[in-house]
Amino acid sequence: MGDCFLFDALRTPRGRGKANGSLHTLRPIELAATPLRALRQAHQLPEGRVDDVIMGCVEPVGEQGGNLARIAALMSGLGEGTPGMQINRFCSSGLDAINLAAAKVMAGQASLCIGGGVESMSRLEMGASGGPWATDPQVASALHFVPQGISADLLATRYGYSREACDRFALRSQEKAAAARHSGRDERGRIPVTDRNGITLLDQDEHPRPDTKLEGLAALKPSFKHLGERYGFDAVALQRYPDVERIQHRHHAGNSSGIVDGAAAALLGDGEAGEALQLKPRAIIRSFASVGSEPCMMLDGPVEACRRALSQAGLSAPEIDLWEINEAFSAVVLRVMDELAIDGERVNVNGGAIALGHPLGATGAMLVSTLLHELERQEKRYGLVTLCVGAGMGTATVIERLD
């Protein structure tokens, strides 16, 4: 297997995922094309030179469907000779797109690829694409289907993460995001989004709440208690986990990921492409792994995914300098940190999805961008990105910064 170098990784700001969000008026195709166009322009990529564009998207329907990656490649000026492919592994789609692009390079079947993701949550809400798990009662019953928020509360209950612990983690996410903005380091790798007239729509993340206080978080009502108790999902989960006496509903809007719009893309390739195009290798993709986990609990997949990716890279958890663990819910990150004995100050150092938002199919690629730039800023060597995934999965990727 050959090496796959990471030449660049760019992301848009995250716009509030509502009708009043700054990116709501932007069509998903333009959002997806924004980081592709930025990579092309920044590195003067010739038309047709990129061998493939792979982009993740969790709700690939309507204006966000129809192989958005190929159309975005065309709209960004990468050329008619550049193919594109849209993939969906729920929340890890953007990271899996990068992993697939890297695999093609490592296998010698491509020389230069782009992996990334997009999600316009203000225009296509979660669940827009349907699917048998949520719509077919026979499937739901057989697999003990519960909404993801119930899974998060089940995880917190089963492993003893209190409401206060979840809230304190959420507060720390907001504090880290505020510190990153104040210092300007959150600008690294971030590109503004403009409309067709060149007018800037958004140039910084729109979701953070820097004035968040622990008392305010404590006052919020649990978001998933009604679903669990009124609609019977607690009972479904308890059938699968009879050792749990009662689910404690500990997650709410303040300690769960925010709904936002965004896109990101990473430029990957081999040494030959780097030399030919005068691209500086900034990091190398060391390993990646995806795993399945029990689908009712759903959100504990990152633990095993991290272990596999670390094993494939010949590394141990203490050797990872910086971690990007997607903050789908507080308890998810707390579980990974506990299982792998990770120092919290090395995790999501610029804040995570609780403060910044989680644009589903784009998040994994955004985290790669954040990690790359933070490894460079701190002059650290190893970083790991991981996300929990709907239906019980997890994905992780290890990268090594190059001097």
Coordinates of C-alpha atoms in Angstrom, one line a residue:
M1 CA 0.0 0.0 0.0
G2 CA 1.2 3.5 -0.9
D3 CA 1.0 6.6 1.3
C4 CA -1.8 9.1 1.1
F5 CA -0.9 12.6 1.9
L6 CA -3.3 15.3 3.2
F7 CA -2.4 18.5 1.2
D8 CA -5.2 20.7 2.5
A9 CA -8.6 20.7 4.3
L10 CA -11.0 23.6 4.2
R11 CA -14.4 24.2 5.7
T12 CA -17.2 26.7 5.5
P13 CA -18.5 28.4 8.7
R14 CA -21.5 26.6 10.3
G15 CA -24.7 28.5 9.7
R16 CA -27.7 28.2 12.0
G17 CA -29.9 25.4 10.6
K18 CA -33.1 27.3 10.6
A19 CA -35.0 29.6 8.2
N20 CA -33.3 32.6 9.9
G21 CA -29.8 31.1 9.5
S22 CA -27.3 32.9 7.3
L23 CA -26.9 30.0 4.8
H24 CA -30.6 29.1 4.5
T25 CA -30.9 31.0 1.2
L26 CA -27.9 29.1 -0.3
R27 CA -28.8 26.0 -2.3
P28 CA -27.0 22.8 -1.2
I29 CA -25.2 22.6 -4.6
E30 CA -23.6 26.0 -4.0
L31 CA -22.8 25.1 -0.4
A32 CA -21.1 21.9 -1.6
A33 CA -19.2 23.6 -4.4
T34 CA -17.8 26.3 -2.1
P35 CA -14.9 24.3 -0.5
L36 CA -14.3 22.5 -3.8
R37 CA -13.9 25.8 -5.6
A38 CA -11.7 27.1 -2.8
L39 CA -9.3 24.1 -3.1
R40 CA -9.2 24.4 -6.9
Q41 CA -8.3 28.1 -6.7
A42 CA -5.9 27.9 -3.8
H43 CA -3.8 25.2 -5.5
Q44 CA -4.5 26.1 -9.1
L45 CA -5.7 22.6 -9.9
P46 CA -5.9 22.0 -13.7
E47 CA -9.3 20.9 -15.1
G48 CA -9.7 17.1 -15.0
R49 CA -6.6 16.6 -12.7
V50 CA -8.7 15.4 -9.7
D51 CA -9.4 11.7 -10.1
D52 CA -12.5 11.6 -8.0
V53 CA -14.6 13.7 -5.7
I54 CA -16.4 11.8 -2.8
M55 CA -18.8 13.7 -0.6
G56 CA -20.9 12.6 2.3
C57 CA -24.6 13.7 2.7
V58 CA -27.0 12.2 5.2
E59 CA -30.3 13.5 3.6
P60 CA -29.5 12.9 -0.1
V61 CA -33.0 13.8 -1.4
G62 CA -34.5 16.7 -3.4
E63 CA -32.1 19.5 -4.1
Q64 CA -29.5 17.7 -2.0
G65 CA -29.8 14.4 -3.9
G66 CA -29.0 13.2 -7.4
N67 CA -25.2 12.6 -6.8
L68 CA -24.5 16.1 -5.5
A69 CA -20.8 15.4 -5.5
R70 CA -20.6 15.1 -9.3
I71 CA -22.7 18.2 -9.9
A72 CA -20.7 20.2 -7.3
A73 CA -17.5 19.1 -9.0
L74 CA -18.8 20.5 -12.3
M75 CA -20.1 23.7 -10.7
S76 CA -16.7 24.3 -8.9
G77 CA -14.7 24.2 -12.1
L78 CA -12.9 21.0 -11.5
G79 CA -13.7 20.0 -15.1
E80 CA -16.0 17.6 -17.0
G81 CA -13.3 14.8 -16.6
T82 CA -13.7 14.8 -12.8
P83 CA -16.2 12.2 -11.5
G84 CA -18.1 12.4 -8.3
M85 CA -19.8 10.1 -5.8
Q86 CA -22.2 10.8 -3.0
I87 CA -22.1 8.5 0.0
N88 CA -24.1 8.1 3.2
R89 CA -23.0 6.5 6.5
F90 CA -25.1 8.9 8.5
C91 CA -23.0 11.2 10.8
S92 CA -19.6 9.9 9.7
S93 CA -20.3 10.4 6.0
G94 CA -17.8 13.3 5.6
L95 CA -15.1 11.3 7.4
D96 CA -15.9 8.1 5.4
A97 CA -15.7 10.1 2.2
I98 CA -12.1 11.2 3.1
N99 CA -11.3 7.6 4.1
L100 CA -12.6 6.3 0.8
A101 CA -10.7 8.9 -1.1
A102 CA -7.5 8.0 0.8
A103 CA -8.1 4.3 0.2
K104 CA -8.2 4.9 -3.6
V105 CA -4.9 6.7 -3.4
M106 CA -3.3 4.2 -1.0
A107 CA -4.3 1.3 -3.4
G108 CA -2.7 3.1 -6.3
Q109 CA -6.1 3.5 -8.1
A110 CA -6.0 7.3 -7.9
S111 CA -3.4 9.9 -7.7
L112 CA -5.4 13.0 -6.5
C113 CA -8.8 12.9 -4.8
I114 CA -11.1 15.2 -2.8
G115 CA -13.1 13.9 0.1
G116 CA -15.6 15.9 2.0
G117 CA -19.3 16.5 2.9
V118 CA -22.2 18.8 2.9
E119 CA -25.5 19.2 4.8
S120 CA -28.1 22.0 4.5
M121 CA -30.1 21.2 7.6
S122 CA -32.1 24.5 7.3
R123 CA -33.5 23.3 3.9
L124 CA -33.8 19.5 4.4
E125 CA -34.5 18.4 8.0
M126 CA -33.3 15.3 9.6
G127 CA -35.2 12.2 8.5
A128 CA -36.2 13.7 5.1
S129 CA -35.0 10.6 3.3
G130 CA -37.1 8.3 5.4
G131 CA -35.8 4.7 5.6
P132 CA -37.2 1.4 7.0
W133 CA -35.8 1.7 10.5
A134 CA -37.9 4.7 11.3
T135 CA -40.9 3.9 9.0
D136 CA -41.4 0.1 9.0
P137 CA -42.8 -1.1 12.4
Q138 CA -41.6 -4.7 11.7
V139 CA -38.0 -3.5 11.3
A140 CA -38.3 -1.2 14.2
S141 CA -39.6 -3.9 16.5
A142 CA -37.0 -6.5 15.4
L143 CA -34.1 -4.1 16.0
H144 CA -35.4 -2.3 19.1
F145 CA -35.4 1.0 17.3
V146 CA -35.4 4.2 19.4
P147 CA -34.6 7.8 18.4
Q148 CA -31.0 8.8 18.9
G149 CA -31.8 11.0 21.8
I150 CA -33.2 8.1 23.7
S151 CA -30.0 6.2 22.9
A152 CA -28.0 9.0 24.4
D153 CA -30.0 9.0 27.6
L154 CA -29.7 5.2 27.7
L155 CA -25.9 5.5 27.4
A156 CA -25.7 8.2 30.1
T157 CA -27.9 6.1 32.4
R158 CA -26.2 2.8 31.9
Y159 CA -22.7 4.2 32.4
G160 CA -23.5 6.7 35.2
Y161 CA -23.1 10.1 33.5
S162 CA -25.1 12.5 35.6
R163 CA -27.0 15.5 34.3
E164 CA -24.4 17.8 35.9
A165 CA -21.5 15.9 34.2
C166 CA -23.2 16.2 30.8
D167 CA -23.9 19.9 31.4
R168 CA -20.3 20.6 32.6
F169 CA -19.0 19.0 29.5
A170 CA -21.3 21.1 27.4
L171 CA -20.2 24.3 29.2
R172 CA -16.5 23.4 28.5
S173 CA -17.3 23.0 24.8
Q174 CA -18.8 26.5 24.7
E175 CA -15.8 27.9 26.6
K176 CA -13.3 26.3 24.3
A177 CA -15.2 27.6 21.2
A178 CA -15.2 31.1 22.7
A179 CA -11.5 31.0 23.5
A180 CA -10.7 29.8 19.9
R181 CA -12.8 32.7 18.4
H182 CA -11.2 35.2 20.8
S183 CA -7.7 34.1 19.8
G184 CA -8.5 33.9 16.1
R185 CA -7.3 30.3 15.8
D186 CA -10.8 29.1 14.7
E187 CA -10.2 31.0 11.4
R188 CA -7.6 28.4 10.3
G189 CA -9.0 26.4 7.4
R190 CA -12.3 28.3 7.4
I191 CA -13.4 30.0 4.2
P192 CA -16.3 32.5 3.8
V193 CA -19.5 31.7 2.0
T194 CA -20.6 34.2 -0.6
D195 CA -23.7 34.5 -2.8
R196 CA -23.6 34.7 -6.6
N197 CA -22.8 38.4 -6.5
G198 CA -19.8 37.9 -4.2
I199 CA -21.5 39.3 -1.1
T200 CA -20.5 37.5 2.0
L201 CA -23.3 35.5 3.6
L202 CA -21.3 34.1 6.5
D203 CA -17.7 34.2 7.6
Q204 CA -17.8 32.8 11.1
D205 CA -19.6 30.0 13.0
E206 CA -23.1 31.1 13.9
H207 CA -24.2 28.6 16.5
P208 CA -21.9 29.2 19.6
R209 CA -23.4 30.7 22.7
P210 CA -20.4 32.2 24.6
D211 CA -22.6 33.5 27.4
T212 CA -23.6 30.0 28.4
K213 CA -23.6 29.4 32.2
L214 CA -24.0 26.1 34.1
E215 CA -27.1 27.5 35.8
G216 CA -28.7 28.1 32.5
L217 CA -28.0 24.6 31.3
A218 CA -29.4 23.2 34.5
A219 CA -32.7 25.0 33.9
L220 CA -33.3 23.4 30.5
K221 CA -35.9 20.6 30.3
P222 CA -34.8 17.2 29.0
S223 CA -35.5 17.0 25.2
F224 CA -36.3 13.3 24.9
K225 CA -38.3 12.5 28.1
H226 CA -41.6 13.0 26.2
L227 CA -40.5 10.7 23.4
G228 CA -39.4 8.1 25.9
E229 CA -42.3 8.1 28.3
R230 CA -45.3 9.2 26.2
Y231 CA -44.4 7.3 23.0
G232 CA -43.0 4.2 24.6
F233 CA -39.4 4.4 23.4
D234 CA -38.1 4.0 27.0
A235 CA -39.9 0.7 27.2
V236 CA -38.4 -0.5 23.9
A237 CA -34.9 0.3 25.1
L238 CA -35.5 -1.4 28.5
Q239 CA -36.5 -4.5 26.6
R240 CA -33.1 -4.6 25.1
Y241 CA -31.3 -3.6 28.3
P242 CA -33.3 -5.1 31.2
D243 CA -30.3 -4.4 33.6
V244 CA -31.3 -0.7 33.4
E245 CA -34.1 -0.1 35.9
R246 CA -35.3 3.3 34.4
I247 CA -33.9 5.6 31.8
Q248 CA -32.8 9.0 33.2
H249 CA -33.3 11.7 30.6
R250 CA -30.2 13.8 30.9
H251 CA -29.8 15.4 27.4
H252 CA -31.3 18.6 26.2
A253 CA -30.6 21.3 23.6
G254 CA -27.7 22.7 25.6
N255 CA -25.7 19.5 25.9
S256 CA -26.5 18.0 22.5
S257 CA -25.2 18.9 19.1
G258 CA -26.6 21.9 17.3
I259 CA -28.5 21.8 14.0
V260 CA -26.5 23.8 11.3
D261 CA -25.6 24.1 7.7
G262 CA -22.1 23.6 6.3
A263 CA -19.6 21.9 3.9
A264 CA -16.0 20.9 4.0
A265 CA -13.4 19.2 1.7
A266 CA -9.9 17.7 1.9
L267 CA -7.4 17.4 -0.9
L268 CA -5.6 14.1 -0.8
G269 CA -3.1 12.4 -3.0
D270 CA 0.2 10.6 -3.5
G271 CA 3.7 11.9 -3.7
E272 CA 3.7 12.0 -7.5
A273 CA 0.7 14.3 -7.6
G274 CA 2.2 16.5 -4.9
E275 CA 5.4 17.0 -6.8
A276 CA 3.7 17.6 -10.2
L277 CA 1.4 20.2 -8.7
Q278 CA 3.8 21.6 -6.1
L279 CA 1.5 20.6 -3.3
K280 CA 3.1 20.5 0.2
P281 CA 2.2 17.3 2.1
R282 CA 1.0 18.6 5.5
A283 CA -0.1 15.2 7.0
I284 CA -0.4 11.6 6.1
I285 CA -3.4 9.4 6.6
R286 CA -2.1 6.6 8.9
S287 CA -5.2 4.5 9.3
F288 CA -9.0 4.4 9.5
A289 CA -11.7 2.0 10.7
S290 CA -15.4 1.6 10.8
V291 CA -17.3 -0.7 13.1
G292 CA -20.8 -1.8 13.9
S293 CA -22.2 -1.7 17.4
E294 CA -25.5 -2.7 19.1
P295 CA -28.2 -0.5 17.3
C296 CA -30.4 0.3 20.3
M297 CA -27.5 1.8 22.3
M298 CA -26.3 3.0 18.9
L299 CA -23.8 5.6 20.1
D300 CA -20.9 3.7 21.6
G301 CA -19.3 2.7 18.3
P302 CA -16.4 5.2 18.5
V303 CA -14.7 3.3 21.3
E304 CA -14.1 0.2 19.2
A305 CA -13.5 2.2 16.0
C306 CA -10.7 4.1 17.8
R307 CA -9.2 1.0 19.1
R308 CA -9.1 -0.6 15.6
A309 CA -7.7 2.6 13.9
L310 CA -5.1 2.9 16.6
S311 CA -4.1 -0.8 16.2
Q312 CA -3.8 -0.5 12.5
A313 CA -1.6 2.6 12.9
G314 CA 0.6 0.8 15.5
L315 CA -0.3 3.4 18.1
S316 CA -1.8 3.6 21.6
A317 CA -4.3 6.1 22.9
P318 CA -1.7 8.0 25.0
E319 CA 0.4 8.6 21.8
I320 CA -2.5 10.7 20.3
D321 CA -1.8 14.4 20.9
L322 CA -5.1 15.8 19.8
W323 CA -8.6 14.2 19.5
E324 CA -11.7 15.4 17.7
I325 CA -14.6 13.4 19.1
N326 CA -17.9 14.5 17.6
E327 CA -20.1 15.9 20.3
A328 CA -23.4 14.4 19.1
F329 CA -24.3 14.3 22.8
S330 CA -22.2 14.9 25.9
A331 CA -22.4 11.3 27.1
V332 CA -20.9 10.0 23.8
V333 CA -17.7 11.9 24.3
L334 CA -17.5 11.2 28.1
R335 CA -17.8 7.5 27.3
V336 CA -14.9 7.5 24.7
M337 CA -12.8 9.5 27.1
D338 CA -13.4 7.1 30.0
E339 CA -12.9 3.9 27.9
L340 CA -9.7 5.1 26.4
A341 CA -8.4 7.1 29.4
I342 CA -8.1 10.4 27.4
D343 CA -7.2 13.7 29.0
G344 CA -10.1 16.0 28.4
E345 CA -7.8 18.9 27.6
R346 CA -6.6 17.1 24.5
V347 CA -10.2 16.6 23.2
N348 CA -12.0 19.1 21.0
V349 CA -9.6 21.9 22.0
N350 CA -11.5 24.5 19.9
G351 CA -14.9 23.4 21.0
G352 CA -17.1 20.7 19.4
A353 CA -20.6 20.2 17.9
I354 CA -22.4 21.2 21.2
A355 CA -21.0 24.7 20.7
L356 CA -20.4 24.8 17.0
G357 CA -23.1 22.5 15.5
H358 CA -23.2 19.2 13.7
P359 CA -23.9 19.5 9.9
L360 CA -24.4 15.8 9.6
G361 CA -22.7 14.7 6.3
A362 CA -20.1 17.5 6.5
T363 CA -19.0 17.2 10.2
G364 CA -16.4 14.4 9.7
A365 CA -14.6 16.4 7.0
M366 CA -14.8 19.6 9.1
L367 CA -13.2 17.8 12.0
V368 CA -10.3 16.7 9.8
S369 CA -9.8 20.4 8.8
T370 CA -9.9 21.5 12.4
L371 CA -7.5 18.7 13.5
L372 CA -5.0 19.4 10.7
H373 CA -4.7 23.1 11.5
E374 CA -4.5 22.6 15.2
L375 CA -1.8 20.0 14.9
E376 CA 0.2 22.5 12.9
R377 CA -0.5 25.3 15.3
Q378 CA 0.6 23.3 18.3
E379 CA 3.4 21.5 16.4
K380 CA 2.0 18.2 17.5
R381 CA 2.4 14.9 15.7
Y382 CA -0.7 12.6 15.9
G383 CA -4.4 13.3 15.8
L384 CA -7.5 11.2 15.7
V385 CA -11.0 12.0 14.5
T386 CA -14.0 9.9 15.4
L387 CA -17.8 10.0 15.2
C388 CA -20.7 7.9 16.5
V389 CA -23.1 6.9 13.8
G390 CA -26.8 6.1 13.6
A391 CA -28.0 2.5 13.6
G392 CA -25.0 1.6 15.8
M393 CA -21.7 2.3 14.1
G394 CA -18.5 4.3 14.6
T395 CA -15.7 5.6 12.4
A396 CA -12.2 6.8 13.3
T397 CA -9.2 8.1 11.4
V398 CA -5.6 8.7 12.5
I399 CA -3.5 11.3 10.8
E400 CA 0.1 12.3 11.4
R401 CA 1.4 15.8 10.8
L402 CA 4.5 16.2 8.7
D403 CA 7.2 18.7 9.3

